[in-house]
PDB file of C-alpha atoms in Angstrom:
ATOM      1  CA  MET A   1      68.833 109.487  31.196  1.00  0.00           C
ATOM      2  CA  GLN A   2      66.626 111.272  28.705  1.00  0.00           C
ATOM      3  CA  VAL A   3      64.428 114.041  30.128  1.00  0.00           C
ATOM      4  CA  SER A   4      61.279 111.959  29.749  1.00  0.00           C
ATOM      5  CA  GLU A   5      62.956 109.038  31.540  1.00  0.00           C
ATOM      6  CA  VAL A   6      64.079 111.301  34.383  1.00  0.00           C
ATOM      7  CA  ARG A   7      60.486 112.402  34.987  1.00  0.00           C
ATOM      8  CA  ARG A   8      59.275 108.806  35.046  1.00  0.00           C
ATOM      9  CA  ALA A   9      62.180 107.683  37.248  1.00  0.00           C
ATOM     10  CA  ARG A  10      61.492 110.454  39.779  1.00  0.00           C
ATOM     11  CA  ALA A  11      57.809 109.550  39.880  1.00  0.00           C
ATOM     12  CA  ALA A  12      58.620 105.847  40.340  1.00  0.00           C
ATOM     13  CA  ALA A  13      61.006 106.555  43.229  1.00  0.00           C
ATOM     14  CA  LEU A  14      58.507 108.842  44.971  1.00  0.00           C
ATOM     15  CA  SER A  15      55.758 106.277  44.534  1.00  0.00           C
ATOM     16  CA  ILE A  16      57.848 103.419  45.969  1.00  0.00           C
ATOM     17  CA  ALA A  17      58.975 105.482  48.968  1.00  0.00           C
ATOM     18  CA  SER A  18      55.418 106.602  49.730  1.00  0.00           C
ATOM     19  CA  SER A  19      54.114 103.040  49.465  1.00  0.00           C
ATOM     20  CA  LEU A  20      56.659 102.025  52.120  1.00  0.00           C
ATOM     21  CA  GLY A  21      55.471 104.660  54.579  1.00  0.00           C
ATOM     22  CA  LEU A  22      58.201 107.216  53.892  1.00  0.00           C
ATOM     23  CA  ARG A  23      57.060 110.777  53.337  1.00  0.00           C
ATOM     24  CA  ALA A  24      58.367 111.665  49.884  1.00  0.00           C
ATOM     25  CA  ASP A  25      57.008 114.867  48.349  1.00  0.00           C
ATOM     26  CA  ASP A  26      60.004 115.851  46.239  1.00  0.00           C
ATOM     27  CA  ALA A  27      63.020 114.253  44.567  1.00  0.00           C
ATOM     28  CA  VAL A  28      66.209 116.225  43.981  1.00  0.00           C
ATOM     29  CA  VAL A  29      68.519 114.906  41.247  1.00  0.00           C
ATOM     30  CA  LEU A  30      72.034 114.433  42.653  1.00  0.00           C
ATOM     31  CA  HIS A  31      73.560 112.499  39.761  1.00  0.00           C
ATOM     32  CA  ASP A  32      72.335 111.566  36.293  1.00  0.00           C
ATOM     33  CA  SER A  33      74.125 108.919  34.224  1.00  0.00           C
ATOM     34  CA  ASN A  34      73.045 105.400  33.279  1.00  0.00           C
ATOM     35  CA  LYS A  35      71.422 105.491  36.720  1.00  0.00           C
ATOM     36  CA  LEU A  36      69.602 108.323  38.442  1.00  0.00           C
ATOM     37  CA  THR A  37      70.550 109.218  42.005  1.00  0.00           C
ATOM     38  CA  LEU A  38      67.862 111.139  43.905  1.00  0.00           C
ATOM     39  CA  ARG A  39      67.496 112.656  47.337  1.00  0.00           C
ATOM     40  CA  LEU A  40      63.920 112.109  48.465  1.00  0.00           C
ATOM     41  CA  LEU A  41      62.470 114.786  50.751  1.00  0.00           C
ATOM     42  CA  PRO A  42      61.420 115.286  53.481  1.00  0.00           C
ATOM     43  CA  CYS A  43      62.181 111.660  54.451  1.00  0.00           C
ATOM     44  CA  ASP A  44      65.841 112.270  53.476  1.00  0.00           C
ATOM     45  CA  VAL A  45      66.442 108.988  51.657  1.00  0.00           C
ATOM     46  CA  LEU A  46      68.799 108.364  48.761  1.00  0.00           C
ATOM     47  CA  ALA A  47      67.173 106.542  45.841  1.00  0.00           C
ATOM     48  CA  ARG A  48      69.092 104.898  43.015  1.00  0.00           C
ATOM     49  CA  VAL A  49      66.957 104.308  39.933  1.00  0.00           C
ATOM     50  CA  ALA A  50      67.933 102.290  36.848  1.00  0.00           C
ATOM     51  CA  PRO A  51      66.112 100.695  33.899  1.00  0.00           C
ATOM     52  CA  VAL A  52      64.564  97.368  34.858  1.00  0.00           C
ATOM     53  CA  ALA A  53      66.944  95.520  32.519  1.00  0.00           C
ATOM     54  CA  ASP A  54      69.777  96.516  34.877  1.00  0.00           C
ATOM     55  CA  GLN A  55      69.640  93.613  37.318  1.00  0.00           C
ATOM     56  CA  VAL A  56      72.969  94.582  38.897  1.00  0.00           C
ATOM     57  CA  ALA A  57      70.934  96.319  41.607  1.00  0.00           C
ATOM     58  CA  ARG A  58      70.275  93.002  43.318  1.00  0.00           C
ATOM     59  CA  PHE A  59      73.978  92.217  43.383  1.00  0.00           C
ATOM     60  CA  GLU A  60      74.732  95.659  44.828  1.00  0.00           C
ATOM     61  CA  VAL A  61      72.151  95.242  47.613  1.00  0.00           C
ATOM     62  CA  GLU A  62      73.626  91.866  48.556  1.00  0.00           C
ATOM     63  CA  MET A  63      77.166  93.278  48.541  1.00  0.00           C
ATOM     64  CA  ALA A  64      76.187  96.250  50.699  1.00  0.00           C
ATOM     65  CA  GLN A  65      74.548  94.006  53.292  1.00  0.00           C
ATOM     66  CA  ARG A  66      77.418  91.536  53.492  1.00  0.00           C
ATOM     67  CA  LEU A  67      80.148  94.175  53.560  1.00  0.00           C
ATOM     68  CA  ASN A  68      78.320  96.130  56.242  1.00  0.00           C
ATOM     69  CA  GLU A  69      78.091  92.958  58.348  1.00  0.00           C
ATOM     70  CA  VAL A  70      81.895  92.592  58.355  1.00  0.00           C
ATOM     71  CA  GLY A  71      82.477  96.256  59.191  1.00  0.00           C
ATOM     72  CA  CYS A  72      83.549  97.588  55.803  1.00  0.00           C
ATOM     73  CA  PRO A  73      83.424 101.362  55.194  1.00  0.00           C
ATOM     74  CA  VAL A  74      80.506 101.315  52.751  1.00  0.00           C
ATOM     75  CA  ALA A  75      77.241 103.209  52.429  1.00  0.00           C
ATOM     76  CA  VAL A  76      74.317 101.309  53.946  1.00  0.00           C
ATOM     77  CA  LEU A  77      70.770 100.732  52.799  1.00  0.00           C
ATOM     78  CA  GLU A  78      67.906 102.765  54.287  1.00  0.00           C
ATOM     79  CA  PRO A  79      67.196 101.087  57.658  1.00  0.00           C
ATOM     80  CA  ARG A  80      63.515 102.122  57.855  1.00  0.00           C
ATOM     81  CA  VAL A  81      62.466  99.784  55.050  1.00  0.00           C
ATOM     82  CA  GLU A  82      63.179  96.217  53.955  1.00  0.00           C
ATOM     83  CA  PRO A  83      66.566  95.951  52.181  1.00  0.00           C
ATOM     84  CA  ARG A  84      65.506  94.886  48.711  1.00  0.00           C
ATOM     85  CA  VAL A  85      65.152  95.943  45.089  1.00  0.00           C
ATOM     86  CA  HIS A  86      61.818  97.509  44.135  1.00  0.00           C
ATOM     87  CA  GLU A  87      60.310  97.659  40.645  1.00  0.00           C
ATOM     88  CA  ARG A  88      57.957 100.307  39.314  1.00  0.00           C
ATOM     89  CA  ASP A  89      57.103 101.533  35.793  1.00  0.00           C
ATOM     90  CA  GLY A  90      60.061  99.862  34.085  1.00  0.00           C
ATOM     91  CA  PHE A  91      62.646 100.860  36.709  1.00  0.00           C
ATOM     92  CA  VAL A  92      64.482  99.106  39.538  1.00  0.00           C
ATOM     93  CA  ILE A  93      64.806 101.257  42.654  1.00  0.00           C
ATOM     94  CA  THR A  94      66.998 100.815  45.727  1.00  0.00           C
ATOM     95  CA  LEU A  95      66.791 102.995  48.836  1.00  0.00           C
ATOM     96  CA  TRP A  96      69.901 104.030  50.764  1.00  0.00           C
ATOM     97  CA  THR A  97      70.910 106.115  53.744  1.00  0.00           C
ATOM     98  CA  TYR A  98      71.480 109.731  52.736  1.00  0.00           C
ATOM     99  CA  TYR A  99      74.776 111.088  54.055  1.00  0.00           C
ATOM    100  CA  ALA A 100      74.986 114.847  54.323  1.00  0.00           C
ATOM    101  CA  PRO A 101      78.367 115.964  52.953  1.00  0.00           C
ATOM    102  CA  VAL A 102      80.822 117.282  55.501  1.00  0.00           C
ATOM    103  CA  THR A 103      82.639 120.587  55.080  1.00  0.00           C
ATOM    104  CA  PRO A 104      84.420 120.292  51.717  1.00  0.00           C
ATOM    105  CA  SER A 105      88.029 119.293  52.182  1.00  0.00           C
ATOM    106  CA  GLU A 106      90.510 117.211  50.259  1.00  0.00           C
ATOM    107  CA  VAL A 107      90.792 113.604  51.457  1.00  0.00           C
ATOM    108  CA  SER A 108      94.374 112.885  52.468  1.00  0.00           C
ATOM    109  CA  PRO A 109      96.117 110.042  50.592  1.00  0.00           C
ATOM    110  CA  ALA A 110      96.782 108.291  53.904  1.00  0.00           C
ATOM    111  CA  ASP A 111      93.097 108.352  54.910  1.00  0.00           C
ATOM    112  CA  TYR A 112      92.071 107.199  51.431  1.00  0.00           C
ATOM    113  CA  ALA A 113      94.543 104.299  51.559  1.00  0.00           C
ATOM    114  CA  HIS A 114      93.422 103.327  55.077  1.00  0.00           C
ATOM    115  CA  ALA A 115      89.759 103.247  54.037  1.00  0.00           C
ATOM    116  CA  LEU A 116      90.560 101.152  50.957  1.00  0.00           C
ATOM    117  CA  ALA A 117      92.692  98.750  52.999  1.00  0.00           C
ATOM    118  CA  ARG A 118      89.789  98.331  55.477  1.00  0.00           C
ATOM    119  CA  LEU A 119      87.447  97.632  52.581  1.00  0.00           C
ATOM    120  CA  HIS A 120      89.806  95.029  51.123  1.00  0.00           C
ATOM    121  CA  ALA A 121      90.279  93.374  54.513  1.00  0.00           C
ATOM    122  CA  GLY A 122      86.526  92.952  54.895  1.00  0.00           C
ATOM    123  CA  MET A 123      86.171  91.717  51.341  1.00  0.00           C
ATOM    124  CA  ARG A 124      88.602  88.890  52.090  1.00  0.00           C
ATOM    125  CA  GLU A 125      86.108  87.610  54.665  1.00  0.00           C
ATOM    126  CA  ILE A 126      83.249  87.011  52.254  1.00  0.00           C
ATOM    127  CA  ASP A 127      82.878  84.722  49.256  1.00  0.00           C
ATOM    128  CA  VAL A 128      80.745  86.127  46.464  1.00  0.00           C
ATOM    129  CA  PRO A 129      80.778  84.860  42.857  1.00  0.00           C
ATOM    130  CA  THR A 130      81.637  87.763  40.574  1.00  0.00           C
ATOM    131  CA  GLN A 131      83.455  88.569  37.355  1.00  0.00           C
ATOM    132  CA  HIS A 132      87.222  88.895  37.033  1.00  0.00           C
ATOM    133  CA  PHE A 133      88.714  92.318  36.322  1.00  0.00           C
ATOM    134  CA  THR A 134      89.995  90.981  32.991  1.00  0.00           C
ATOM    135  CA  ASP A 135      86.381  90.466  31.883  1.00  0.00           C
ATOM    136  CA  ARG A 136      85.974  94.258  31.952  1.00  0.00           C
ATOM    137  CA  VAL A 137      89.205  94.653  29.998  1.00  0.00           C
ATOM    138  CA  GLU A 138      87.950  92.243  27.363  1.00  0.00           C
ATOM    139  CA  GLN A 139      84.649  94.137  27.094  1.00  0.00           C
ATOM    140  CA  ALA A 140      86.630  97.320  26.410  1.00  0.00           C
ATOM    141  CA  ARG A 141      88.776  95.536  23.811  1.00  0.00           C
ATOM    142  CA  ARG A 142      85.679  94.290  21.974  1.00  0.00           C
ATOM    143  CA  LEU A 143      84.239  97.795  22.032  1.00  0.00           C
ATOM    144  CA  VAL A 144      87.395  99.175  20.417  1.00  0.00           C
ATOM    145  CA  ALA A 145      87.367  96.419  17.784  1.00  0.00           C
ATOM    146  CA  ASP A 146      83.756  97.188  16.837  1.00  0.00           C
ATOM    147  CA  ARG A 147      83.859 100.045  14.325  1.00  0.00           C
ATOM    148  CA  ASP A 148      80.082 100.399  14.368  1.00  0.00           C
ATOM    149  CA  ARG A 149      80.108 101.125  18.103  1.00  0.00           C
ATOM    150  CA  THR A 150      83.219 103.355  17.984  1.00  0.00           C
ATOM    151  CA  PRO A 151      82.920 105.101  14.590  1.00  0.00           C
ATOM    152  CA  GLU A 152      84.858 108.252  15.576  1.00  0.00           C
ATOM    153  CA  LEU A 153      87.982 106.429  16.741  1.00  0.00           C
ATOM    154  CA  ALA A 154      90.851 106.954  14.283  1.00  0.00           C
ATOM    155  CA  ASP A 155      92.561 103.837  12.889  1.00  0.00           C
ATOM    156  CA  ALA A 156      95.929 104.524  14.539  1.00  0.00           C
ATOM    157  CA  ASP A 157      94.261 105.190  17.900  1.00  0.00           C
ATOM    158  CA  ARG A 158      92.107 102.078  17.524  1.00  0.00           C
ATOM    159  CA  GLU A 159      95.170  99.929  16.907  1.00  0.00           C
ATOM    160  CA  LEU A 160      97.108 101.414  19.827  1.00  0.00           C
ATOM    161  CA  LEU A 161      94.183 101.126  22.220  1.00  0.00           C
ATOM    162  CA  GLY A 162      93.358  97.572  21.178  1.00  0.00           C
ATOM    163  CA  ASP A 163      96.987  96.435  21.427  1.00  0.00           C
ATOM    164  CA  THR A 164      97.375  98.059  24.853  1.00  0.00           C
ATOM    165  CA  LEU A 165      94.251  96.401  26.241  1.00  0.00           C
ATOM    166  CA  ARG A 166      95.278  92.987  24.907  1.00  0.00           C
ATOM    167  CA  GLU A 167      98.972  93.060  25.813  1.00  0.00           C
ATOM    168  CA  LEU A 168      98.688  94.572  29.291  1.00  0.00           C
ATOM    169  CA  ARG A 169      95.943  92.118  30.166  1.00  0.00           C
ATOM    170  CA  ARG A 170      98.323  89.314  29.143  1.00  0.00           C
ATOM    171  CA  VAL A 171     101.357  90.744  30.955  1.00  0.00           C
ATOM    172  CA  ILE A 172      99.470  91.375  34.193  1.00  0.00           C
ATOM    173  CA  GLY A 173      97.894  87.930  34.057  1.00  0.00           C
ATOM    174  CA  GLU A 174     101.283  86.253  33.591  1.00  0.00           C
ATOM    175  CA  ARG A 175     102.672  87.969  36.698  1.00  0.00           C
ATOM    176  CA  GLY A 176     100.407  85.873  38.897  1.00  0.00           C
ATOM    177  CA  GLY A 177     100.155  86.950  42.518  1.00  0.00           C
ATOM    178  CA  ALA A 178      97.385  87.130  45.089  1.00  0.00           C
ATOM    179  CA  GLU A 179      93.850  88.037  44.026  1.00  0.00           C
ATOM    180  CA  GLN A 180      90.731  88.797  46.021  1.00  0.00           C
ATOM    181  CA  LEU A 181      87.318  90.456  45.884  1.00  0.00           C
ATOM    182  CA  LEU A 182      87.674  94.140  44.873  1.00  0.00           C
ATOM    183  CA  HIS A 183      85.483  97.227  44.657  1.00  0.00           C
ATOM    184  CA  GLY A 184      86.300  97.503  40.949  1.00  0.00           C
ATOM    185  CA  GLU A 185      86.166 101.293  40.626  1.00  0.00           C
ATOM    186  CA  PRO A 186      87.106 102.964  43.943  1.00  0.00           C
ATOM    187  CA  HIS A 187      87.886 106.323  42.331  1.00  0.00           C
ATOM    188  CA  PRO A 188      87.234 109.603  44.210  1.00  0.00           C
ATOM    189  CA  GLY A 189      83.749 109.847  42.703  1.00  0.00           C
ATOM    190  CA  ASN A 190      82.813 106.645  44.537  1.00  0.00           C
ATOM    191  CA  LEU A 191      84.137 107.787  47.917  1.00  0.00           C
ATOM    192  CA  LEU A 192      81.994 109.873  50.258  1.00  0.00           C
ATOM    193  CA  SER A 193      83.388 112.049  53.030  1.00  0.00           C
ATOM    194  CA  THR A 194      80.712 111.874  55.733  1.00  0.00           C
ATOM    195  CA  GLY A 195      80.227 112.421  59.436  1.00  0.00           C
ATOM    196  CA  ASN A 196      80.717 108.643  59.722  1.00  0.00           C
ATOM    197  CA  GLY A 197      84.094 108.823  57.989  1.00  0.00           C
ATOM    198  CA  LEU A 198      85.023 107.812  54.445  1.00  0.00           C
ATOM    199  CA  LEU A 199      82.492 105.475  52.816  1.00  0.00           C
ATOM    200  CA  PHE A 200      82.610 103.713  49.448  1.00  0.00           C
ATOM    201  CA  ILE A 201      79.553 103.590  47.180  1.00  0.00           C
ATOM    202  CA  ASP A 202      78.573 102.017  43.820  1.00  0.00           C
ATOM    203  CA  LEU A 203      79.257  98.395  44.672  1.00  0.00           C
ATOM    204  CA  GLU A 204      77.881  96.978  41.426  1.00  0.00           C
ATOM    205  CA  THR A 205      81.406  97.112  39.962  1.00  0.00           C
ATOM    206  CA  CYS A 206      82.852  94.523  42.366  1.00  0.00           C
ATOM    207  CA  CYS A 207      85.150  91.987  40.725  1.00  0.00           C
ATOM    208  CA  ARG A 208      88.149  89.772  41.492  1.00  0.00           C
ATOM    209  CA  GLY A 209      91.785  90.664  40.934  1.00  0.00           C
ATOM    210  CA  PRO A 210      94.895  92.079  42.602  1.00  0.00           C
ATOM    211  CA  VAL A 211      94.475  95.004  45.009  1.00  0.00           C
ATOM    212  CA  GLU A 212      96.665  97.014  42.610  1.00  0.00           C
ATOM    213  CA  TRP A 213      93.719  97.082  40.178  1.00  0.00           C
ATOM    214  CA  ASP A 214      91.648  98.988  42.753  1.00  0.00           C
ATOM    215  CA  LEU A 215      94.578 101.234  43.670  1.00  0.00           C
ATOM    216  CA  ALA A 216      94.988 102.132  39.999  1.00  0.00           C
ATOM    217  CA  HIS A 217      91.629 103.953  40.192  1.00  0.00           C
ATOM    218  CA  ALA A 218      92.722 106.096  43.141  1.00  0.00           C
ATOM    219  CA  PRO A 219      94.976 109.186  43.058  1.00  0.00           C
ATOM    220  CA  GLU A 220      98.645 108.248  42.648  1.00  0.00           C
ATOM    221  CA  ASP A 221      99.664 109.300  46.163  1.00  0.00           C
ATOM    222  CA  VAL A 222      97.244 106.782  47.694  1.00  0.00           C
ATOM    223  CA  GLY A 223      99.442 103.888  46.606  1.00  0.00           C
ATOM    224  CA  GLU A 224     102.315 105.323  48.645  1.00  0.00           C
ATOM    225  CA  HIS A 225     100.332 104.717  51.843  1.00  0.00           C
ATOM    226  CA  TYR A 226      98.850 101.287  51.050  1.00  0.00           C
ATOM    227  CA  PRO A 227     100.779  98.400  52.675  1.00  0.00           C
ATOM    228  CA  GLY A 228     102.528  95.764  50.585  1.00  0.00           C
ATOM    229  CA  VAL A 229     101.936  97.272  47.139  1.00  0.00           C
ATOM    230  CA  ASP A 230     103.658  95.764  44.083  1.00  0.00           C
ATOM    231  CA  ARG A 231     104.858  99.024  42.503  1.00  0.00           C
ATOM    232  CA  GLU A 232     105.498  97.596  39.067  1.00  0.00           C
ATOM    233  CA  LEU A 233     102.125  95.862  38.954  1.00  0.00           C
ATOM    234  CA  LEU A 234     100.413  99.073  40.090  1.00  0.00           C
ATOM    235  CA  ARG A 235     102.134 101.024  37.301  1.00  0.00           C
ATOM    236  CA  LEU A 236     100.903  98.525  34.710  1.00  0.00           C
ATOM    237  CA  CYS A 237      97.393  98.522  36.184  1.00  0.00           C
ATOM    238  CA  ARG A 238      97.262 102.317  35.980  1.00  0.00           C
ATOM    239  CA  ILE A 239      97.942 102.216  32.250  1.00  0.00           C
ATOM    240  CA  LEU A 240      95.418  99.425  31.734  1.00  0.00           C
ATOM    241  CA  VAL A 241      92.720 101.284  33.691  1.00  0.00           C
ATOM    242  CA  LEU A 242      93.438 104.364  31.589  1.00  0.00           C
ATOM    243  CA  ALA A 243      93.029 102.285  28.417  1.00  0.00           C
ATOM    244  CA  VAL A 244      89.694 100.879  29.634  1.00  0.00           C
ATOM    245  CA  ILE A 245      88.131 104.220  30.538  1.00  0.00           C
ATOM    246  CA  THR A 246      89.472 105.736  27.296  1.00  0.00           C
ATOM    247  CA  ALA A 247      87.723 103.018  25.311  1.00  0.00           C
ATOM    248  CA  TRP A 248      84.403 103.853  26.999  1.00  0.00           C
ATOM    249  CA  ARG A 249      84.681 107.491  25.940  1.00  0.00           C
ATOM    250  CA  TRP A 250      84.647 106.469  22.253  1.00  0.00           C
ATOM    251  CA  ASP A 251      81.442 104.448  22.534  1.00  0.00           C
ATOM    252  CA  ARG A 252      78.867 106.082  20.248  1.00  0.00           C
ATOM    253  CA  ASP A 253      76.340 105.793  23.101  1.00  0.00           C
ATOM    254  CA  ASP A 254      78.587 107.371  25.747  1.00  0.00           C
ATOM    255  CA  GLN A 255      76.625 109.975  27.715  1.00  0.00           C
ATOM    256  CA  LEU A 256      79.472 111.525  29.709  1.00  0.00           C
ATOM    257  CA  PRO A 257      79.685 115.310  29.172  1.00  0.00           C
ATOM    258  CA  ASN A 258      82.847 116.172  27.192  1.00  0.00           C
ATOM    259  CA  GLY A 259      83.386 112.453  26.653  1.00  0.00           C
ATOM    260  CA  ARG A 260      85.139 112.801  23.284  1.00  0.00           C
ATOM    261  CA  ARG A 261      87.428 115.520  24.610  1.00  0.00           C
ATOM    262  CA  LEU A 262      88.348 113.303  27.523  1.00  0.00           C
ATOM    263  CA  GLY A 263      88.877 110.363  25.175  1.00  0.00           C
ATOM    264  CA  THR A 264      91.369 112.384  23.150  1.00  0.00           C
ATOM    265  CA  GLU A 265      93.117 113.694  26.255  1.00  0.00           C
ATOM    266  CA  TRP A 266      93.385 110.235  27.801  1.00  0.00           C
ATOM    267  CA  LEU A 267      94.782 108.757  24.585  1.00  0.00           C
ATOM    268  CA  GLY A 268      97.608 111.271  24.880  1.00  0.00           C
ATOM    269  CA  GLN A 269      98.198 110.357  28.516  1.00  0.00           C
ATOM    270  CA  MET A 270      98.231 106.659  27.631  1.00  0.00           C
ATOM    271  CA  ARG A 271     100.795 107.203  24.882  1.00  0.00           C
ATOM    272  CA  ALA A 272     103.014 109.150  27.271  1.00  0.00           C
ATOM    273  CA  ALA A 273     102.761 106.422  29.900  1.00  0.00           C
ATOM    274  CA  LEU A 274     103.599 103.706  27.388  1.00  0.00           C
ATOM    275  CA  ASP A 275     106.602 105.683  26.140  1.00  0.00           C
ATOM    276  CA  ARG A 276     107.975 105.687  29.686  1.00  0.00           C
ATOM    277  CA  GLU A 277     107.698 101.910  29.986  1.00  0.00           C
ATOM    278  CA  PRO A 278     110.786  99.797  29.195  1.00  0.00           C
TER     279      PRO A 278
END
């Protein structure tokens, strides 16, 4: 967010928390992207703040409640207040339990795979209408095809990226196989190591597809510990995920620090991966 937006977002979160009877005198920025993640003190509540046009917050609140009910390893909403989306000064605000980080240590691939398998098992128990993972692939393809939105993308890279997104989407779709509700982006940045174990966050990305799509976002070793994985499908999904996140880095409005450098680096990785494919 812009600096002026951050100030307004912090004030909105503090105001909402105070109106709900939570003592909130300060807000510490934990993460700043298209959403602002704040730790409210001294009540020790996590607030997620997004522009009011972002109505995904309601979907995320519903997902968190339903997944928690079936015992999934996910972060839960703040129990001291009503579980709902709040609006204030042009922002939507959701309040969550704050989990103090445990002593920094690398999550083992086996533990990561076990947590993801538990999440997937719980997700098979609920029925929620959501987009298909290929919808996200198509959004990335349209971004690459739009020269106004991706003006810095070289012609050869644009062609390669567009072809990869289109063809791998087709190939994976033609393989068929079981599909289910997925997290959508269960990468390490969306996994918390807490005193309550490993917990997944950022549920607004949930979609439908094969479990290999989720595994493609995790470190490679995680797939070795996940039961029943289609290795070939996982390899294809890894390349497709790489193509999608590479496309985002060339968006003229991308706010990720070093985004263009990452976009160039990931293009090279994608080429190398494609060269290894038969």
